mmCIF file of C-alpha atoms and ligand atoms in Angstrom:
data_model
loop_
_atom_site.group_PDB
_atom_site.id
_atom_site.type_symbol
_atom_site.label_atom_id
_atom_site.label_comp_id
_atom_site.label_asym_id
_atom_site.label_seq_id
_atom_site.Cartn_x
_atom_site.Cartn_y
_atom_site.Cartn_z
ATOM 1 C CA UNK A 44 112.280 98.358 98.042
ATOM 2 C CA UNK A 45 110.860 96.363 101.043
ATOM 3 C CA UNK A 46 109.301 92.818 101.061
ATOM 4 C CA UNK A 47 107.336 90.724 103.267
ATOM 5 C CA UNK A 48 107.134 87.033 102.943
ATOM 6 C CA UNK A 49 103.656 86.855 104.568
ATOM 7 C CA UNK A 50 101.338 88.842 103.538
ATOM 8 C CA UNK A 51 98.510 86.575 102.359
ATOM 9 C CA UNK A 52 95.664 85.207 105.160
ATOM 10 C CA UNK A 53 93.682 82.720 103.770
ATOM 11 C CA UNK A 54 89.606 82.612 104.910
ATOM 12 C CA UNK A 55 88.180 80.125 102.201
ATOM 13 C CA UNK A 56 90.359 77.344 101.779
ATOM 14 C CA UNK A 57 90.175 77.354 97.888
ATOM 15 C CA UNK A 58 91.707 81.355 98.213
ATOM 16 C CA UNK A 59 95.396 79.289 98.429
ATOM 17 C CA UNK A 60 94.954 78.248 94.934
ATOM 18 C CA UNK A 61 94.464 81.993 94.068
ATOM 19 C CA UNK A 62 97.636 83.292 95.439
ATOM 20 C CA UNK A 63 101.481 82.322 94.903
ATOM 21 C CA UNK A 64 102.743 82.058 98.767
ATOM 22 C CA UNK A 65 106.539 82.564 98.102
ATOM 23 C CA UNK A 66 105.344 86.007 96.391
ATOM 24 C CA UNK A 67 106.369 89.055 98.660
ATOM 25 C CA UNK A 68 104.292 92.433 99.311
ATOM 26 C CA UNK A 69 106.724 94.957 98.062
ATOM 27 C CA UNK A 70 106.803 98.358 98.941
ATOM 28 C CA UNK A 71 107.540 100.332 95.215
ATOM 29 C CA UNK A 72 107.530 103.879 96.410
ATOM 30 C CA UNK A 73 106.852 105.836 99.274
ATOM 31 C CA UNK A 74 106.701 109.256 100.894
ATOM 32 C CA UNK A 75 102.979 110.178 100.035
ATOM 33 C CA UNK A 76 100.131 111.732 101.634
ATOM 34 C CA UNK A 77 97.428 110.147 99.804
ATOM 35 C CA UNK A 78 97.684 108.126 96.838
ATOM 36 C CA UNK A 79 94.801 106.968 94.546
ATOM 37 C CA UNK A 80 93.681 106.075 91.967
ATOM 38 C CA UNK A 81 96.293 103.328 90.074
ATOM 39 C CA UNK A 82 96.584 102.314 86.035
ATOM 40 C CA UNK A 83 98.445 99.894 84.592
ATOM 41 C CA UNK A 84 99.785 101.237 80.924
ATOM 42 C CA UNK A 85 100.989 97.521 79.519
ATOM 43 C CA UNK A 86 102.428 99.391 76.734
ATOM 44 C CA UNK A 87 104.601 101.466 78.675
ATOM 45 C CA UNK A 88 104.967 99.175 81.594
ATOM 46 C CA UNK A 89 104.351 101.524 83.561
ATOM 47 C CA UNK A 90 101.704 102.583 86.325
ATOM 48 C CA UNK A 91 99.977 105.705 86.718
ATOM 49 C CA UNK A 92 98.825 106.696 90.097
ATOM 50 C CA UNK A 93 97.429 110.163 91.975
ATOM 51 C CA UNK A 94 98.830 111.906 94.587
ATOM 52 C CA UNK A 95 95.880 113.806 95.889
ATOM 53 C CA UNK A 96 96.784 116.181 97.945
ATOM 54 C CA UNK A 97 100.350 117.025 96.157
ATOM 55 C CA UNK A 98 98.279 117.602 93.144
ATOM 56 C CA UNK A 99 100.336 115.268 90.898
ATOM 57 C CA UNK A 100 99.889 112.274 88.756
ATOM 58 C CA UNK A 101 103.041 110.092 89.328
ATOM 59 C CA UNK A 102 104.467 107.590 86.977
ATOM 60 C CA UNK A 103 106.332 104.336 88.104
ATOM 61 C CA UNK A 104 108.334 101.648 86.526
ATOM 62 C CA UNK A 105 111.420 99.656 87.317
ATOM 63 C CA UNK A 106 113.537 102.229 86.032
ATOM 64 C CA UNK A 107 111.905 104.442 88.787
ATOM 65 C CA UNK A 108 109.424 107.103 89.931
ATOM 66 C CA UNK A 109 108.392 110.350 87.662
ATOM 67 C CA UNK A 110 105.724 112.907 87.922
ATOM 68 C CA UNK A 111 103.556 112.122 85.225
ATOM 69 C CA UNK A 112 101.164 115.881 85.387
ATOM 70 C CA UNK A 113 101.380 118.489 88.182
ATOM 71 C CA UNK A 114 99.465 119.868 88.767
ATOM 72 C CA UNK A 115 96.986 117.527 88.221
ATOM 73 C CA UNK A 116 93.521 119.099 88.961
ATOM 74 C CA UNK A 117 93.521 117.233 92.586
ATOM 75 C CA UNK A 118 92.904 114.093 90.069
ATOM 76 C CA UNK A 119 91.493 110.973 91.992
ATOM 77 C CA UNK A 120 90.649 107.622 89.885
ATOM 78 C CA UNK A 121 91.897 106.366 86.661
ATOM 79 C CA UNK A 122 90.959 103.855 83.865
ATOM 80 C CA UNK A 123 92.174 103.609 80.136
ATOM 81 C CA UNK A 124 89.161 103.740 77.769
ATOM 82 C CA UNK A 125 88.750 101.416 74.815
ATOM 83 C CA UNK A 126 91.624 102.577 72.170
ATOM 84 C CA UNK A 127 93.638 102.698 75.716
ATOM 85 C CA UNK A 128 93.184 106.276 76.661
ATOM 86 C CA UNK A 129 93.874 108.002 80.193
ATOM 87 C CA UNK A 130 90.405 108.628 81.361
ATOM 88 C CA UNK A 131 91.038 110.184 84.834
ATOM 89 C CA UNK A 132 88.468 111.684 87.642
ATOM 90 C CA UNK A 133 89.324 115.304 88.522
ATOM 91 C CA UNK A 134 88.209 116.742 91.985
ATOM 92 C CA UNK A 135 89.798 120.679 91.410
ATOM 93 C CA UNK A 136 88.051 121.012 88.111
ATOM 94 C CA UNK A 137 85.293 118.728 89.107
ATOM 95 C CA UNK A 138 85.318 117.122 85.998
ATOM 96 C CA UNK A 139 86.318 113.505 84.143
ATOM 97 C CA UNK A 140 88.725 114.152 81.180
ATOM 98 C CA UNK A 141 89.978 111.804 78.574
ATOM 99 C CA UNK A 142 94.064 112.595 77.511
ATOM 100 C CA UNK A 143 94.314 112.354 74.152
ATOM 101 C CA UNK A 144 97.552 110.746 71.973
ATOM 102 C CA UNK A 145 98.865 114.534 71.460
ATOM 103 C CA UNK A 146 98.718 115.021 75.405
ATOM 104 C CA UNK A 147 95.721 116.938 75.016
ATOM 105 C CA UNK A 148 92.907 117.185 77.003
ATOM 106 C CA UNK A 149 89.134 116.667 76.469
ATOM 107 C CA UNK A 150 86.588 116.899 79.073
ATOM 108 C CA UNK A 151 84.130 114.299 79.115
ATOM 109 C CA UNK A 152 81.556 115.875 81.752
ATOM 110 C CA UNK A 153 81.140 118.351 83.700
ATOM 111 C CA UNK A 154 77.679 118.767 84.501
ATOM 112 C CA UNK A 155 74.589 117.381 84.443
ATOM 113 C CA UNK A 156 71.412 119.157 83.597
ATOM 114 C CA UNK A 157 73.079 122.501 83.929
ATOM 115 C CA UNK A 158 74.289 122.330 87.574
ATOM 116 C CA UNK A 159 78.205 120.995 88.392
ATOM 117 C CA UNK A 160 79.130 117.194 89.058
ATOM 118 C CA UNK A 161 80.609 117.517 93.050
ATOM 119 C CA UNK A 162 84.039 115.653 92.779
ATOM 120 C CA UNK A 163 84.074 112.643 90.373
ATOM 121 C CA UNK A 164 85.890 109.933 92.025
ATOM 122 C CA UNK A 165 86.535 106.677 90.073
ATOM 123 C CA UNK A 166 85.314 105.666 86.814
ATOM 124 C CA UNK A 167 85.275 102.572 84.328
ATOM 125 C CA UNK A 168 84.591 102.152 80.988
ATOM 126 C CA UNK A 169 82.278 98.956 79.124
ATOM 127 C CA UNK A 170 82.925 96.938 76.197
ATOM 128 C CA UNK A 171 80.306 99.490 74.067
ATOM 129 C CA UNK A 172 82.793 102.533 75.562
ATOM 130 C CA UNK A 173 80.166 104.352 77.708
ATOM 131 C CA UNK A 174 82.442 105.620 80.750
ATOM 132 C CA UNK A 175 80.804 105.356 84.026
ATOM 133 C CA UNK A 176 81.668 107.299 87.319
ATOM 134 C CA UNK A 177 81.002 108.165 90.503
ATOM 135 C CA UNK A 178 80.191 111.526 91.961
ATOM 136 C CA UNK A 179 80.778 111.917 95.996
ATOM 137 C CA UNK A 180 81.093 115.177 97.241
ATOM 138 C CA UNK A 181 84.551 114.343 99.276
ATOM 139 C CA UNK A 182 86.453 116.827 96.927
ATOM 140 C CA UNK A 183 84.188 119.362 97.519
ATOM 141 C CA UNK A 184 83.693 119.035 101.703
ATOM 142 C CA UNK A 185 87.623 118.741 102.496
ATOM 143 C CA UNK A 186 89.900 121.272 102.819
ATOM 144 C CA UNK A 187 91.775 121.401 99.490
ATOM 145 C CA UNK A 188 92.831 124.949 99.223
ATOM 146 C CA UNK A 189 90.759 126.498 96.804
ATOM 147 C CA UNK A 190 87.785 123.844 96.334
ATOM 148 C CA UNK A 191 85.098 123.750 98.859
ATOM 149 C CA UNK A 192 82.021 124.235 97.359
ATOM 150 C CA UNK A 193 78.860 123.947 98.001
ATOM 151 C CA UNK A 194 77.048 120.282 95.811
ATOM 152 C CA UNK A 195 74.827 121.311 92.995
ATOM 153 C CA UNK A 196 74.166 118.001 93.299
ATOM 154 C CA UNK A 197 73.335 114.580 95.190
ATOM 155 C CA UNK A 198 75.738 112.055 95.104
ATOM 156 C CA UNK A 199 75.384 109.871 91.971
ATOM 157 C CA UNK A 200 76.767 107.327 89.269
ATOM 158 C CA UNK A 201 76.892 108.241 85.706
ATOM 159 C CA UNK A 202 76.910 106.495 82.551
ATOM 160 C CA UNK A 203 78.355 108.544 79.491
ATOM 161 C CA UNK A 204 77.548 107.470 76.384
ATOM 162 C CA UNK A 205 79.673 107.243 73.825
ATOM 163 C CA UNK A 206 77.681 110.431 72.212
ATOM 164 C CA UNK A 207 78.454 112.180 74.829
ATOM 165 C CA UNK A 208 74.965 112.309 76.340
ATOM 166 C CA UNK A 209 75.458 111.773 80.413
ATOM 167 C CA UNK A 210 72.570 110.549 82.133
ATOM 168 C CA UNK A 211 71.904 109.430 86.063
ATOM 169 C CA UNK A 212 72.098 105.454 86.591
ATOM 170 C CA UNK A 213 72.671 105.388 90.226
ATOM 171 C CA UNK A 214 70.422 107.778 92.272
ATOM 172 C CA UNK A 215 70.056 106.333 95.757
ATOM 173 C CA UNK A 216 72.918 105.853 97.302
ATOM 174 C CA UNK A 217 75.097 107.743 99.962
ATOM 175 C CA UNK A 218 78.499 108.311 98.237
ATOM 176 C CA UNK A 219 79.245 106.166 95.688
ATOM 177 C CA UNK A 220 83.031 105.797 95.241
ATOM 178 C CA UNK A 221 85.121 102.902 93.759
ATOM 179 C CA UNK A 222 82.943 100.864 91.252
ATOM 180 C CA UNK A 223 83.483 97.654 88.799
ATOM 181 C CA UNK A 224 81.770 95.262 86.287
ATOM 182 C CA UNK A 225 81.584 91.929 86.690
ATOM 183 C CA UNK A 226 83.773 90.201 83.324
ATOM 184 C CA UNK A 227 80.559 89.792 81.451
ATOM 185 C CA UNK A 228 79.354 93.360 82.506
ATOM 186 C CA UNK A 229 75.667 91.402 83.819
ATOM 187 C CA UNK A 230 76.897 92.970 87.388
ATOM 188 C CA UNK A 231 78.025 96.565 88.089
ATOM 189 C CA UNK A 232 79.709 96.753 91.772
ATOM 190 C CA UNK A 233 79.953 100.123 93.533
ATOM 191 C CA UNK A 234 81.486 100.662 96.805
ATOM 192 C CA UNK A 235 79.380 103.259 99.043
ATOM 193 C CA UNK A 236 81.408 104.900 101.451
ATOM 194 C CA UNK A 237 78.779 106.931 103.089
ATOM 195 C CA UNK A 238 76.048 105.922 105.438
ATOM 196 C CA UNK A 239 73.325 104.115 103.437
ATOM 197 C CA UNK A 240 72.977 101.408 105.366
ATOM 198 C CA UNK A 241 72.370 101.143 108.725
ATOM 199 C CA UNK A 242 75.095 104.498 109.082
ATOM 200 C CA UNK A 243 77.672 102.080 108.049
ATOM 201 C CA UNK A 244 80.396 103.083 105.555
ATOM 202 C CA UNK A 245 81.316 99.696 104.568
ATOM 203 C CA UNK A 246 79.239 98.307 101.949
ATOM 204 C CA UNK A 247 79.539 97.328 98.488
ATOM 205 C CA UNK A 248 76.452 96.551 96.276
ATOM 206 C CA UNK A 249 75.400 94.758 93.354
ATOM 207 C CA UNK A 250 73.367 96.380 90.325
ATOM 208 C CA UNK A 251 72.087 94.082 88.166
ATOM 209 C CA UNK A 252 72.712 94.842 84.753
ATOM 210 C CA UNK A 253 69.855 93.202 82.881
ATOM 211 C CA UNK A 254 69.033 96.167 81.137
ATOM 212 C CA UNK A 255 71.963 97.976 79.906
ATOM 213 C CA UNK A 256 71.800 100.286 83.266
ATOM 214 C CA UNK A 257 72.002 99.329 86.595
ATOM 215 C CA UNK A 258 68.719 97.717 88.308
ATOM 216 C CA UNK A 259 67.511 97.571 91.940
ATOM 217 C CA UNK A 260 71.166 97.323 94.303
ATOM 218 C CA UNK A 261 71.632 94.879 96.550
ATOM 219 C CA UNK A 262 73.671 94.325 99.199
ATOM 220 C CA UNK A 263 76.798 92.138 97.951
ATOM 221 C CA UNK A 264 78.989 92.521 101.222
ATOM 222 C CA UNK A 265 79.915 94.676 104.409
ATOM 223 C CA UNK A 266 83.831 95.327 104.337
ATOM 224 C CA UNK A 267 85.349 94.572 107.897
ATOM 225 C CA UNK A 268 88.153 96.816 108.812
ATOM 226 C CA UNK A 269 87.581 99.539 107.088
ATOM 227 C CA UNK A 270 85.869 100.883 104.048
ATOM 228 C CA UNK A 271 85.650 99.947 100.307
ATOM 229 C CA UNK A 272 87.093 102.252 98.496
ATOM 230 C CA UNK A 273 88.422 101.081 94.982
ATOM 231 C CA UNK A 274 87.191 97.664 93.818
ATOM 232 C CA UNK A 275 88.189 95.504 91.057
ATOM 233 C CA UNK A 276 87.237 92.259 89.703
ATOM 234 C CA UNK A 277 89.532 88.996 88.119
ATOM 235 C CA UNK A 278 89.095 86.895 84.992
ATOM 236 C CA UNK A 279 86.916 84.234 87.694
ATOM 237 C CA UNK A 280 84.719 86.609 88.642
ATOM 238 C CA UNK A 281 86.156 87.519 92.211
ATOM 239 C CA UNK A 282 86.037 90.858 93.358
ATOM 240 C CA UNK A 283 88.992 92.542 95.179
ATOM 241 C CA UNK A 284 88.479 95.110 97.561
ATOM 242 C CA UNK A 285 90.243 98.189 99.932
ATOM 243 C CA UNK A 286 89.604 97.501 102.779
ATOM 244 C CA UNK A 287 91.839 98.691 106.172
ATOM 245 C CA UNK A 288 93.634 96.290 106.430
ATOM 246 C CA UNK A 289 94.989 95.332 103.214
ATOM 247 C CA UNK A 290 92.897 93.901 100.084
ATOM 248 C CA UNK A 291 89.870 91.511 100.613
ATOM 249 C CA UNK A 292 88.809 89.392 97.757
ATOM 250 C CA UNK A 293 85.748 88.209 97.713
ATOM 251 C CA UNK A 294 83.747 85.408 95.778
ATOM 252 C CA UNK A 295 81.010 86.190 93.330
ATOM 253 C CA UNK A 296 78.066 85.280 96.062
ATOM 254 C CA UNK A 297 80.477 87.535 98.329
ATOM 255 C CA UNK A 298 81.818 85.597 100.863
ATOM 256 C CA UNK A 299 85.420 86.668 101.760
ATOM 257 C CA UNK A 300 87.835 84.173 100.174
ATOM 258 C CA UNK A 301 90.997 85.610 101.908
ATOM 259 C CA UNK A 302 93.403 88.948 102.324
ATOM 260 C CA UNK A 303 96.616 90.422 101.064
ATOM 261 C CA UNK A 304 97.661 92.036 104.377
ATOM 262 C CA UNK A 305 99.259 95.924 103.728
ATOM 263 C CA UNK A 306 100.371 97.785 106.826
ATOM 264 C CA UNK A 307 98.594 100.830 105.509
ATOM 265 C CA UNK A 308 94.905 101.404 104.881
ATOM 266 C CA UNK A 309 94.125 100.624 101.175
ATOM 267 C CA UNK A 310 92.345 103.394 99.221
ATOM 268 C CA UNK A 311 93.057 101.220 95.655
ATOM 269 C CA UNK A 312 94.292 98.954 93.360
ATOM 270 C CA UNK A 313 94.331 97.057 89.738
ATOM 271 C CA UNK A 314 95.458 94.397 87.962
ATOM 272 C CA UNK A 315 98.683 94.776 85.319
ATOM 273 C CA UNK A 316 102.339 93.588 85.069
ATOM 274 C CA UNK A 317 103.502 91.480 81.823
ATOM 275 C CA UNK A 318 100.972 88.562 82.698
ATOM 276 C CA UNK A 319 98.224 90.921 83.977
ATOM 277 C CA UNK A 320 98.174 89.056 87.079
ATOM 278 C CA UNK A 321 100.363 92.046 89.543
ATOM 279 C CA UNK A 322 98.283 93.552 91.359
ATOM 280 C CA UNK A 323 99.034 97.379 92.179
ATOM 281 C CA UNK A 324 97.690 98.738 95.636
ATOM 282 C CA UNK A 325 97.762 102.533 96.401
ATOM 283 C CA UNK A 326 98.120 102.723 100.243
ATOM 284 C CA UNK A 327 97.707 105.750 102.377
ATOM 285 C CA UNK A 328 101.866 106.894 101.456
ATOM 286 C CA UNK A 329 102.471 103.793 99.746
ATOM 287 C CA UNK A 330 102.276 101.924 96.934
ATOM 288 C CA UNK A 331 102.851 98.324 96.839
ATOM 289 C CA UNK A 332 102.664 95.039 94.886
ATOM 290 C CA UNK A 333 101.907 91.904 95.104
ATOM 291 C CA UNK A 334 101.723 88.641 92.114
ATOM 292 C CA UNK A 335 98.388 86.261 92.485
ATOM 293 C CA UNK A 336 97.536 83.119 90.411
ATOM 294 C CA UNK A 337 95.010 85.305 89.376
ATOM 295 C CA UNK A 338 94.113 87.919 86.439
ATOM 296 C CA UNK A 339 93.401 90.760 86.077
ATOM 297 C CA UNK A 340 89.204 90.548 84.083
ATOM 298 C CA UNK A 341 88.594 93.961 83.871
ATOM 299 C CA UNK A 342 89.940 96.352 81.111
ATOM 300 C CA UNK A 343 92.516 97.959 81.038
HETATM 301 MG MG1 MG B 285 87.870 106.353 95.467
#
């Protein structure tokens, strides 16, 4: 284990109060080729984390590092749904499943309308236990043994009831990829990595949530190094971002508070650890950690 005494740059004044400046960036495990998609399981205290392209789900705790499922399906993004389930995105199979108590697994989609969902990437579940996702094609264009396909279909967000009916919510964007509610679920964030705007794969927007579904998005900032990749959001509202240079968090109008500097891109992150308030960051071959004076908002 490595540490780093400095790895917080503040932008907004009011981002010290947010952060613990003794607190070191440690380095929990290493040796990857591209890790993804991390979940805190408070009742284990543990964290669950993919591998990509070693095909494994990997397991970490103080007592050490496991492997959790290989092969995994090329899984990408995780969340724990509402009675604290595994829901994970699956790129091989190009499905999202939910792993049951007895280990078991149950898909949760598939397909929509008949043709195949490209590569679902990250995913989230509400307080009513609809699971949302995102759908970019990036497991289905790279070179994964085995899984280029052609896309059945553009590059969407879906909402899953808790029926099981799926249905479209996001339609026009590039490549929707990491994606968050705001604590009182009146904002859904999604991170587009592809080249919506002004061929720039940096932005993150803001749906309005009004309705129960996402509204008209809006732009709700430009991420600068880098890209947004996996987003989540604290108990105050702020949202925390991948970016290339570490984590960005930004404040709920979207001006960049501060960073938590990584020396590796950042593909991910979430909130857990005893207090919630550890936050987890899957880096390019790395995984680190870092504790705020912030919480985790978002469930798990
Ligand atoms: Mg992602």
């Amino acid at each position: 284990m490595t540490a780093s005494a400095s790895c917080f740059q503040i932008v907004d004044p009011a981002f010290a109060a947010y952060v613990l400046h003794n607190a070191p960036l440690k380095k929990l495990a290493e040796g990857f080729d591209w890790v993804e998609g991390p979940v805190w399981f408070g009742d284990h205290q543990c964290l669950l984390f993919s591998d990509i392209p070693n095909d494994r789900i990997l397991r970490w705790s103080e007592a050490g590092l496991s492997t959790f499922r290989a092969p995994s399906n090329y899984a990408n993004g995780h969340t724990r749904d509402r009675q604290g389930r595994l829901i994970s995105c699956e790129h091989g199979t190009r499905r999202v499943t939910r792993t049951e108590w007895d280990g078991s697994v149950t898909v949760i989609a598939d397909s929509y309308r008949g043709r195949r969902l490209n590569s679902p990437n990250d995913v989230v579940v509400s307080r009513d236990g609809a699971i949302w996702f995102t759908d970019p094609h990036y497991g289905i264009v790279s070179d994964y043994e085995g899984y280029k396909a052609e896309a059945e279909l553009p590059c969407q967000v879906y909402r899953v009831d808790p029926d099981g009916t799926i249905e479209a919510v996001i339609t026009d964007m590039a490549c929707p990829n990491g994606l968050a509610f705001s604590p009182d679920e009146s904002r859904l964030y999604v991170a587009d990595t592809g080249r919506a705007f002004q061929d720039d794969p940096r932005h993150i927007l803001a749906f309005d949530m009004g309705t129960g579904r996402p509204g008209r998005g809006s732009l709700f900032h430009r991420i600068d190094p880098g890209a947004a990749d996996g987003i989540r959001v604290d108990d105050e509202g702020n949202l925390w971002s991948s970016a290339g240079d570490g984590v960005h968090c930004l404040a709920p109008d979207g001006h960049l508070m501060g960073k938590v500097l990584v020396p590796e891109g950042v593909s991910n992150l979430c909130f857990g650890g005893r207090a919630k308030h550890r936050l987890f960051i899957t880096a390019t071959t790395g995984v680190y950690s870092v504790v705020l004076n912030r919480k985790g908002a978002q469930w798990p």
